[in-house]
Amino acid sequence: DFYSLLSKLLGGRKEVVHVHKHNPTEKGESDLVAEIANVVQKKDLAREITNHDERDNTVLVRDRTQKFHRLESTLRPPENRHFSLQQSKHGEGGWEKEHKGDFHIEEVVEWTGLDLKLGQVSGLALDPENNLVVFHRGDHVWDENSFDSKFVYQQRGLGPIEQDTIIVLNPSNAKLLHSTGKSLFYLPHGLSVDKNGNYWVTDVALHQVFKLGAKDKEPLLTLGVPLQPGSDKNHFCQPTDVAVDPITGSIYVSDGYCNSRIIQFSPNGLYVMQWGEETSLGRSGPGQFCIPHSLALIPDLSQLCVADRENGRIQCFKLETGEFTREIKHKAFGRELFAVSYVPGGLLFAVNGMPYPGEAESVKGFVMNFSTGEIIETFIPLRKSFEMPHDIVASEDRTVFVGDVHAKAVWKFASVEKMEHRSVKKAGIEVQETKESETIAEARLKNKPESRDPLKNMDKQHLVQQASSTGVSFVLITTLLIIPVVILLVILVFIRWKKPTVYGADGERKLDSSSGRILGRLRGKGGGGINLGNFFASHKGYSRKGFDRLSTEGSDQEKDEEDGTDSEEECSASPLPPAPSSS
């Protein structure tokens, strides 16, 4: 009970249990019991403490007390995504409201299973290797002519289905891996796979339940009397689904279209008990069914959830006693809820039926928080459309398959996170590893911020150096080209200004003639000099003293040498081409 679980959680410390003893509400107690039982089972907190000193014992008790307080409050850290997902993986309802947007279910459009040639798809399941198992009706069809008013099958003359009715597909590419079930069934309906890989199926025409080995052509176990409907311990009436407890091996059968009950059998097929009754007129109370159509076993919590089809709801019961525990019902379900599937981690997946004329609720898939019953996601296919989705199955990595009995098709859906991180299967681990890798990457960037910066800085410096050197080269070349021209202009201006001043108007013609000869020499000898001493010595009253040869060649060389110190690694400017000499 509640306090025995609490005692186990806190390591058998009775005084601590006494401190925390209280009277919770009915719903809070059931939720807390489920969470504590789960922690005890999965986290091994009930381990007895032996051979430890007093200090270690005190620390462990304090840690467990903190865990109890964390379970007692329904709040979870809003930012601690690792904690939330890891707890929800093994708990009852880790997907609280703040995690509603953590993922989005979308159709996997590259899935080729939608194009398989199948009969009416009535059942889906996943085997221990997570391969998809499909149960279909081949060339047989359930229509208004299949049964009489007493639910006796009317088309026995057709014989059993001559195709393999159980096919095993690769969940990634829909490649056929295995098939069986030929010449065994008339109208297949429900399917489940136990922990050993055995197939458990129901046939509504035969009114029977079968256990088949993966490689066996004959049933290993048969329940019910062939083609005889009934309501006693040995008969079924159109049984819809079957589930096997992986812990105890107990068998649970939903029976069915013309009975409104759940029957429990021992692992050997012996009748144990049953519960349920037909829905009363105008009301549907706990434990009342109008076609219990699909089963979802929650072994961690010892519960069995039933898709109560025509009542449009999910009912859950205790496995040991069949006691009603809860109901999940939403307006979005509409009038019919066809199938339900549970995923460890606290998620329920379901599909509803087509709306009645005038009703707004559309056919779709649902993802629910098992703890709160809240719808946290809905989904529809992108290719084709749901017509009558008949069964649904989901894996721990939130990959979802939906089989449609009218469309004769199987869709595959996956969460956006799953599609982005395909290498990891389990949702909680997937997100944790992704977050850890991001943290490691961030840490490396923070610890080594200069790992790439030096290279970038070197590149930037190199580009700046190239740009600056290019600018310097252009200025140098331009300067070297302009300097000789400026010198010539200065000399010419000086001569033209000096001649009129010294000789007057009479000497203007001679000066022009002399300057013409000077220009001719300059043009004819690119590297030549100007001998002003000889020029002035030819005139009366002037001596050549102080006017020895003045050469522009030495001046230019000195300038080149000075400029060369700044641009020794740059390309030198090409010399000016010699101008044609005047004659």
Tab-separated table of N, CA and C in Angstrom, residues 128-249:
chain	number	residue	atom	x	y	z
A	128	PRO	N	10.073	-8.071	-30.649
A	128	PRO	CA	11.173	-7.681	-29.753
A	128	PRO	C	12.322	-6.968	-30.451
A	129	GLU	N	12.449	-7.146	-31.775
A	129	GLU	CA	13.503	-6.444	-32.522
A	129	GLU	C	13.012	-5.126	-33.093
A	130	ASN	N	11.806	-4.717	-32.691
A	130	ASN	CA	11.182	-3.485	-33.174
A	130	ASN	C	10.817	-3.536	-34.650
A	131	ASN	N	10.718	-4.728	-35.219
A	131	ASN	CA	10.189	-4.868	-36.575
A	131	ASN	C	8.668	-4.718	-36.537
A	132	LEU	N	8.117	-4.205	-37.610
A	132	LEU	CA	6.678	-3.994	-37.679
A	132	LEU	C	5.975	-5.274	-38.135
A	133	VAL	N	4.971	-5.698	-37.381
A	133	VAL	CA	4.180	-6.881	-37.718
A	133	VAL	C	2.779	-6.408	-38.105
A	134	VAL	N	2.312	-6.843	-39.278
A	134	VAL	CA	1.019	-6.417	-39.812
A	134	VAL	C	0.107	-7.636	-39.940
A	135	PHE	N	-1.126	-7.461	-39.489
A	135	PHE	CA	-2.152	-8.516	-39.583
A	135	PHE	C	-3.236	-7.989	-40.526
A	136	HIS	N	-3.425	-8.674	-41.676
A	136	HIS	CA	-4.388	-8.173	-42.659
A	136	HIS	C	-5.263	-9.323	-43.167
A	137	ARG	N	-6.306	-8.976	-43.914
A	137	ARG	CA	-7.327	-9.944	-44.290
A	137	ARG	C	-7.199	-10.463	-45.716
A	138	GLY	N	-6.126	-10.151	-46.371
A	138	GLY	CA	-5.935	-10.679	-47.724
A	138	GLY	C	-7.102	-10.312	-48.640
A	139	ASP	N	-7.676	-11.336	-49.282
A	139	ASP	CA	-8.781	-11.079	-50.210
A	139	ASP	C	-10.155	-11.195	-49.538
A	140	HIS	N	-10.198	-11.357	-48.217
A	140	HIS	CA	-11.473	-11.396	-47.496
A	140	HIS	C	-11.850	-9.993	-47.010
A	141	VAL	N	-13.153	-9.733	-46.981
A	141	VAL	CA	-13.655	-8.430	-46.571
A	141	VAL	C	-14.799	-8.629	-45.583
A	142	TRP	N	-14.778	-7.828	-44.532
A	142	TRP	CA	-15.880	-7.847	-43.570
A	142	TRP	C	-16.932	-6.845	-44.039
A	143	ASP	N	-18.105	-7.330	-44.426
A	143	ASP	CA	-19.185	-6.453	-44.874
A	143	ASP	C	-20.499	-6.887	-44.234
A	144	GLU	N	-21.609	-6.328	-44.720
A	144	GLU	CA	-22.915	-6.614	-44.110
A	144	GLU	C	-23.380	-8.047	-44.318
A	145	ASN	N	-22.721	-8.770	-45.201
A	145	ASN	CA	-23.120	-10.159	-45.471
A	145	ASN	C	-22.279	-11.177	-44.702
A	146	SER	N	-21.365	-10.702	-43.897
A	146	SER	CA	-20.438	-11.629	-43.238
A	146	SER	C	-21.087	-12.396	-42.086
A	147	PHE	N	-22.035	-11.802	-41.351
A	147	PHE	CA	-22.623	-12.442	-40.179
A	147	PHE	C	-24.154	-12.340	-40.215
A	148	ASP	N	-24.787	-13.281	-39.555
A	148	ASP	CA	-26.242	-13.196	-39.395
A	148	ASP	C	-26.557	-12.470	-38.086
A	149	SER	N	-27.812	-12.451	-37.721
A	149	SER	CA	-28.234	-11.719	-36.534
A	149	SER	C	-27.720	-12.340	-35.244
A	150	LYS	N	-27.299	-13.582	-35.287
A	150	LYS	CA	-26.754	-14.265	-34.109
A	150	LYS	C	-25.229	-14.315	-34.126
A	151	PHE	N	-24.622	-13.512	-35.003
A	151	PHE	CA	-23.172	-13.357	-35.089
A	151	PHE	C	-22.463	-14.622	-35.576
A	152	VAL	N	-23.146	-15.426	-36.344
A	152	VAL	CA	-22.551	-16.622	-36.940
A	152	VAL	C	-22.023	-16.253	-38.327
A	153	TYR	N	-20.810	-16.627	-38.608
A	153	TYR	CA	-20.165	-16.284	-39.873
A	153	TYR	C	-20.872	-16.969	-41.027
A	154	GLN	N	-21.178	-16.234	-42.087
A	154	GLN	CA	-21.989	-16.727	-43.191
A	154	GLN	C	-21.195	-17.024	-44.462
A	155	GLN	N	-19.902	-16.833	-44.472
A	155	GLN	CA	-19.121	-17.004	-45.704
A	155	GLN	C	-18.048	-18.081	-45.535
A	156	ARG	N	-18.410	-19.123	-44.831
A	156	ARG	CA	-17.456	-20.208	-44.628
A	156	ARG	C	-17.110	-20.904	-45.939
A	157	GLY	N	-17.998	-20.817	-46.915
A	157	GLY	CA	-17.721	-21.438	-48.208
A	157	GLY	C	-16.507	-20.853	-48.908
A	158	LEU	N	-16.106	-19.639	-48.529
A	158	LEU	CA	-14.914	-19.041	-49.139
A	158	LEU	C	-13.637	-19.718	-48.660
A	159	GLY	N	-13.748	-20.417	-47.530
A	159	GLY	CA	-12.555	-21.051	-46.986
A	159	GLY	C	-11.658	-20.038	-46.304
A	160	PRO	N	-10.586	-20.495	-45.680
A	160	PRO	CA	-9.644	-19.563	-45.042
A	160	PRO	C	-8.873	-18.747	-46.075
A	161	ILE	N	-8.275	-17.689	-45.619
A	161	ILE	CA	-7.489	-16.794	-46.482
A	161	ILE	C	-6.255	-17.547	-46.981
A	162	GLU	N	-6.054	-17.529	-48.279
A	162	GLU	CA	-4.959	-18.286	-48.881
A	162	GLU	C	-3.655	-17.498	-48.971
A	163	GLN	N	-3.649	-16.281	-48.508
A	163	GLN	CA	-2.399	-15.502	-48.464
A	163	GLN	C	-1.841	-15.513	-47.043
A	164	ASP	N	-0.562	-15.173	-46.939
A	164	ASP	CA	0.034	-14.983	-45.614
A	164	ASP	C	-0.592	-13.742	-44.987
A	165	THR	N	-1.248	-13.935	-43.873
A	165	THR	CA	-1.956	-12.821	-43.233
A	165	THR	C	-1.098	-12.063	-42.225
A	166	ILE	N	0.026	-12.645	-41.823
A	166	ILE	CA	0.954	-11.973	-40.909
A	166	ILE	C	2.246	-11.698	-41.664
A	167	ILE	N	2.582	-10.438	-41.802
A	167	ILE	CA	3.817	-10.074	-42.500
A	167	ILE	C	4.679	-9.220	-41.562
A	168	VAL	N	5.982	-9.437	-41.642
A	168	VAL	CA	6.933	-8.709	-40.804
A	168	VAL	C	7.758	-7.798	-41.714
A	169	LEU	N	7.784	-6.510	-41.394
A	169	LEU	CA	8.443	-5.515	-42.235
A	169	LEU	C	9.577	-4.837	-41.484
A	170	ASN	N	10.613	-4.494	-42.246
A	170	ASN	CA	11.659	-3.633	-41.701
A	170	ASN	C	11.047	-2.263	-41.428
A	171	PRO	N	11.136	-1.741	-40.212
A	171	PRO	CA	10.462	-0.477	-39.906
A	171	PRO	C	11.063	0.733	-40.597
A	172	SER	N	12.267	0.586	-41.139
A	172	SER	CA	12.914	1.718	-41.800
A	172	SER	C	12.540	1.834	-43.272
A	173	ASN	N	12.549	0.689	-43.981
A	173	ASN	CA	12.335	0.747	-45.431
A	173	ASN	C	11.176	-0.111	-45.909
A	174	ALA	N	10.415	-0.715	-44.995
A	174	ALA	CA	9.241	-1.538	-45.328
A	174	ALA	C	9.601	-2.790	-46.123
A	175	LYS	N	10.855	-3.205	-46.054
A	175	LYS	CA	11.247	-4.436	-46.739
A	175	LYS	C	10.657	-5.648	-46.013
A	176	LEU	N	10.126	-6.600	-46.786
A	176	LEU	CA	9.521	-7.795	-46.205
A	176	LEU	C	10.599	-8.694	-45.605
A	177	LEU	N	10.454	-8.996	-44.311
A	177	LEU	CA	11.410	-9.843	-43.616
A	177	LEU	C	10.902	-11.267	-43.417
A	178	HIS	N	9.597	-11.407	-43.218
A	178	HIS	CA	9.041	-12.719	-42.906
A	178	HIS	C	7.531	-12.647	-43.075
A	179	SER	N	6.914	-13.769	-43.373
A	179	SER	CA	5.456	-13.825	-43.480
A	179	SER	C	4.960	-15.217	-43.087
A	180	THR	N	3.744	-15.262	-42.560
A	180	THR	CA	3.142	-16.524	-42.136
A	180	THR	C	1.632	-16.325	-42.044
A	181	GLY	N	0.929	-17.350	-41.586
A	181	GLY	CA	-0.510	-17.235	-41.371
A	181	GLY	C	-1.368	-17.602	-42.564
A	182	LYS	N	-0.839	-18.362	-43.490
A	182	LYS	CA	-1.616	-18.768	-44.655
A	182	LYS	C	-2.566	-19.920	-44.297
A	183	SER	N	-3.793	-19.825	-44.796
A	183	SER	CA	-4.820	-20.876	-44.652
A	183	SER	C	-5.173	-21.154	-43.189
A	184	LEU	N	-5.147	-20.114	-42.362
A	184	LEU	CA	-5.480	-20.266	-40.949
A	184	LEU	C	-6.693	-19.432	-40.525
A	185	PHE	N	-6.895	-18.288	-41.162
A	185	PHE	CA	-7.866	-17.336	-40.648
A	185	PHE	C	-8.930	-16.982	-41.695
A	186	TYR	N	-10.079	-16.503	-41.159
A	186	TYR	CA	-11.184	-16.064	-42.013
A	186	TYR	C	-11.343	-14.538	-41.992
A	187	LEU	N	-11.397	-13.977	-40.793
A	187	LEU	CA	-11.472	-12.512	-40.657
A	187	LEU	C	-10.549	-12.060	-39.518
A	188	PRO	N	-9.280	-11.834	-39.815
A	188	PRO	CA	-8.330	-11.373	-38.786
A	188	PRO	C	-8.786	-10.065	-38.149
A	189	HIS	N	-8.412	-9.885	-36.888
A	189	HIS	CA	-8.739	-8.626	-36.210
A	189	HIS	C	-7.585	-8.127	-35.350
A	190	GLY	N	-7.449	-8.599	-34.109
A	190	GLY	CA	-6.441	-8.056	-33.196
A	190	GLY	C	-5.115	-8.774	-33.270
A	191	LEU	N	-4.031	-8.067	-32.911
A	191	LEU	CA	-2.674	-8.625	-32.957
A	191	LEU	C	-1.841	-8.034	-31.832
A	192	SER	N	-1.051	-8.884	-31.188
A	192	SER	CA	-0.011	-8.425	-30.269
A	192	SER	C	1.140	-9.419	-30.328
A	193	VAL	N	2.313	-8.989	-29.855
A	193	VAL	CA	3.500	-9.837	-29.846
A	193	VAL	C	4.041	-9.863	-28.426
A	194	ASP	N	4.300	-11.048	-27.880
A	194	ASP	CA	4.812	-11.129	-26.511
A	194	ASP	C	6.327	-10.949	-26.494
A	195	LYS	N	6.907	-10.986	-25.301
A	195	LYS	CA	8.337	-10.713	-25.152
A	195	LYS	C	9.211	-11.770	-25.810
A	196	ASN	N	8.634	-12.963	-26.081
A	196	ASN	CA	9.392	-14.031	-26.741
A	196	ASN	C	9.206	-14.027	-28.259
A	197	GLY	N	8.487	-13.070	-28.771
A	197	GLY	CA	8.291	-12.966	-30.212
A	197	GLY	C	7.143	-13.797	-30.747
A	198	ASN	N	6.292	-14.335	-29.883
A	198	ASN	CA	5.121	-15.093	-30.339
A	198	ASN	C	4.005	-14.145	-30.753
A	199	TYR	N	3.257	-14.532	-31.782
A	199	TYR	CA	2.145	-13.719	-32.261
A	199	TYR	C	0.847	-14.186	-31.581
A	200	TRP	N	0.086	-13.241	-31.048
A	200	TRP	CA	-1.221	-13.496	-30.465
A	200	TRP	C	-2.254	-12.760	-31.309
A	201	VAL	N	-3.216	-13.495	-31.857
A	201	VAL	CA	-4.170	-12.893	-32.793
A	201	VAL	C	-5.594	-13.329	-32.439
A	202	THR	N	-6.544	-12.522	-32.926
A	202	THR	CA	-7.962	-12.887	-32.786
A	202	THR	C	-8.598	-12.950	-34.175
A	203	ASP	N	-9.602	-13.805	-34.310
A	203	ASP	CA	-10.359	-13.944	-35.554
A	203	ASP	C	-11.846	-13.802	-35.198
A	204	VAL	N	-12.485	-12.755	-35.719
A	204	VAL	CA	-13.885	-12.492	-35.356
A	204	VAL	C	-14.846	-13.464	-36.029
A	205	ALA	N	-14.433	-14.079	-37.137
A	205	ALA	CA	-15.295	-15.064	-37.797
A	205	ALA	C	-15.237	-16.402	-37.070
A	206	LEU	N	-14.040	-16.787	-36.666
A	206	LEU	CA	-13.877	-18.050	-35.947
A	206	LEU	C	-14.239	-17.921	-34.464
A	207	HIS	N	-14.296	-16.664	-33.948
A	207	HIS	CA	-14.560	-16.421	-32.522
A	207	HIS	C	-13.492	-17.086	-31.662
A	208	GLN	N	-12.244	-16.925	-32.084
A	208	GLN	CA	-11.149	-17.582	-31.384
A	208	GLN	C	-9.944	-16.668	-31.198
A	209	VAL	N	-9.048	-17.093	-30.285
A	209	VAL	CA	-7.778	-16.431	-30.015
A	209	VAL	C	-6.675	-17.463	-30.227
A	210	PHE	N	-5.589	-17.045	-30.909
A	210	PHE	CA	-4.513	-17.975	-31.259
A	210	PHE	C	-3.156	-17.424	-30.804
A	211	LYS	N	-2.292	-18.367	-30.428
A	211	LYS	CA	-0.885	-18.074	-30.187
A	211	LYS	C	-0.076	-18.806	-31.248
A	212	LEU	N	0.748	-18.029	-31.979
A	212	LEU	CA	1.552	-18.585	-33.071
A	212	LEU	C	3.023	-18.278	-32.845
A	213	GLY	N	3.870	-19.270	-33.060
A	213	GLY	CA	5.300	-19.011	-33.082
A	213	GLY	C	5.687	-18.326	-34.377
A	214	ALA	N	6.766	-17.569	-34.350
A	214	ALA	CA	7.174	-16.811	-35.529
A	214	ALA	C	7.450	-17.724	-36.721
A	215	LYS	N	7.890	-18.959	-36.469
A	215	LYS	CA	8.225	-19.873	-37.555
A	215	LYS	C	7.325	-21.103	-37.589
A	216	ASP	N	6.267	-21.074	-36.795
A	216	ASP	CA	5.357	-22.220	-36.744
A	216	ASP	C	4.169	-22.009	-37.673
A	217	LYS	N	3.756	-23.046	-38.350
A	217	LYS	CA	2.614	-22.974	-39.254
A	217	LYS	C	1.319	-23.354	-38.549
A	218	GLU	N	1.423	-23.963	-37.392
A	218	GLU	CA	0.246	-24.347	-36.619
A	218	GLU	C	0.245	-23.604	-35.281
A	219	PRO	N	-0.933	-23.263	-34.758
A	219	PRO	CA	-1.009	-22.526	-33.495
A	219	PRO	C	-0.419	-23.310	-32.329
A	220	LEU	N	0.233	-22.595	-31.431
A	220	LEU	CA	0.764	-23.178	-30.204
A	220	LEU	C	-0.304	-23.262	-29.121
A	221	LEU	N	-1.297	-22.378	-29.184
A	221	LEU	CA	-2.380	-22.343	-28.210
A	221	LEU	C	-3.615	-21.763	-28.887
A	222	THR	N	-4.766	-22.351	-28.617
A	222	THR	CA	-6.024	-21.878	-29.186
A	222	THR	C	-7.059	-21.741	-28.072
A	223	LEU	N	-7.723	-20.598	-28.022
A	223	LEU	CA	-8.787	-20.344	-27.059
A	223	LEU	C	-10.087	-20.121	-27.808
A	224	GLY	N	-11.183	-20.671	-27.300
A	224	GLY	CA	-12.479	-20.524	-27.940
A	224	GLY	C	-12.819	-21.703	-28.827
A	225	VAL	N	-14.091	-21.756	-29.236
A	225	VAL	CA	-14.597	-22.832	-30.092
A	225	VAL	C	-14.785	-22.276	-31.496
A	226	PRO	N	-14.224	-22.946	-32.523
A	226	PRO	CA	-14.273	-22.389	-33.883
A	226	PRO	C	-15.709	-22.214	-34.394
A	227	LEU	N	-15.947	-21.010	-34.925
A	227	LEU	CA	-17.194	-20.635	-35.603
A	227	LEU	C	-18.421	-20.682	-34.683
A	228	GLN	N	-18.207	-20.742	-33.359
A	228	GLN	CA	-19.325	-20.778	-32.416
A	228	GLN	C	-19.239	-19.597	-31.447
A	229	PRO	N	-20.088	-18.579	-31.618
A	229	PRO	CA	-20.091	-17.460	-30.670
A	229	PRO	C	-20.743	-17.871	-29.351
A	230	GLY	N	-20.319	-17.254	-28.273
A	230	GLY	CA	-20.882	-17.562	-26.968
A	230	GLY	C	-20.414	-16.571	-25.928
A	231	SER	N	-20.960	-16.712	-24.704
A	231	SER	CA	-20.656	-15.765	-23.633
A	231	SER	C	-20.191	-16.445	-22.359
A	232	ASP	N	-19.867	-17.705	-22.412
A	232	ASP	CA	-19.408	-18.389	-21.211
A	232	ASP	C	-17.880	-18.384	-21.134
A	233	LYS	N	-17.339	-19.222	-20.248
A	233	LYS	CA	-15.893	-19.231	-20.039
A	233	LYS	C	-15.125	-19.837	-21.207
A	234	ASN	N	-15.781	-20.588	-22.040
A	234	ASN	CA	-15.094	-21.294	-23.121
A	234	ASN	C	-15.362	-20.699	-24.502
A	235	HIS	N	-16.236	-19.704	-24.586
A	235	HIS	CA	-16.593	-19.127	-25.872
A	235	HIS	C	-16.329	-17.617	-25.900
A	236	PHE	N	-16.067	-17.152	-27.082
A	236	PHE	CA	-15.983	-15.719	-27.340
A	236	PHE	C	-17.058	-15.356	-28.353
A	237	CYS	N	-17.319	-14.056	-28.444
A	237	CYS	CA	-18.203	-13.565	-29.504
A	237	CYS	C	-17.515	-12.380	-30.178
A	238	GLN	N	-16.880	-12.686	-31.287
A	238	GLN	CA	-16.108	-11.714	-32.056
A	238	GLN	C	-15.068	-10.997	-31.176
A	239	PRO	N	-14.089	-11.734	-30.657
A	239	PRO	CA	-13.039	-11.118	-29.827
A	239	PRO	C	-12.216	-10.130	-30.648
A	240	THR	N	-11.880	-9.022	-30.040
A	240	THR	CA	-11.262	-7.932	-30.791
A	240	THR	C	-9.743	-7.837	-30.615
A	241	ASP	N	-9.244	-8.084	-29.411
A	241	ASP	CA	-7.810	-7.891	-29.189
A	241	ASP	C	-7.343	-8.787	-28.057
A	242	VAL	N	-6.013	-8.934	-27.934
A	242	VAL	CA	-5.407	-9.773	-26.913
A	242	VAL	C	-4.111	-9.106	-26.460
A	243	ALA	N	-3.802	-9.206	-25.180
A	243	ALA	CA	-2.563	-8.662	-24.619
A	243	ALA	C	-1.991	-9.652	-23.622
A	244	VAL	N	-0.672	-9.736	-23.548
A	244	VAL	CA	0.017	-10.679	-22.669
A	244	VAL	C	0.937	-9.907	-21.739
A	245	ASP	N	0.786	-10.145	-20.446
A	245	ASP	CA	1.614	-9.479	-19.450
A	245	ASP	C	3.033	-10.043	-19.523
A	246	PRO	N	4.039	-9.210	-19.800
A	246	PRO	CA	5.410	-9.728	-19.919
A	246	PRO	C	5.986	-10.197	-18.595
A	247	ILE	N	5.397	-9.801	-17.482
A	247	ILE	CA	5.915	-10.182	-16.171
A	247	ILE	C	5.308	-11.499	-15.691
A	248	THR	N	3.985	-11.598	-15.748
A	248	THR	CA	3.302	-12.786	-15.237
A	248	THR	C	2.928	-13.782	-16.321
A	249	GLY	N	2.872	-13.327	-17.579
A	249	GLY	CA	2.446	-14.206	-18.660
A	249	GLY	C	0.937	-14.342	-18.768
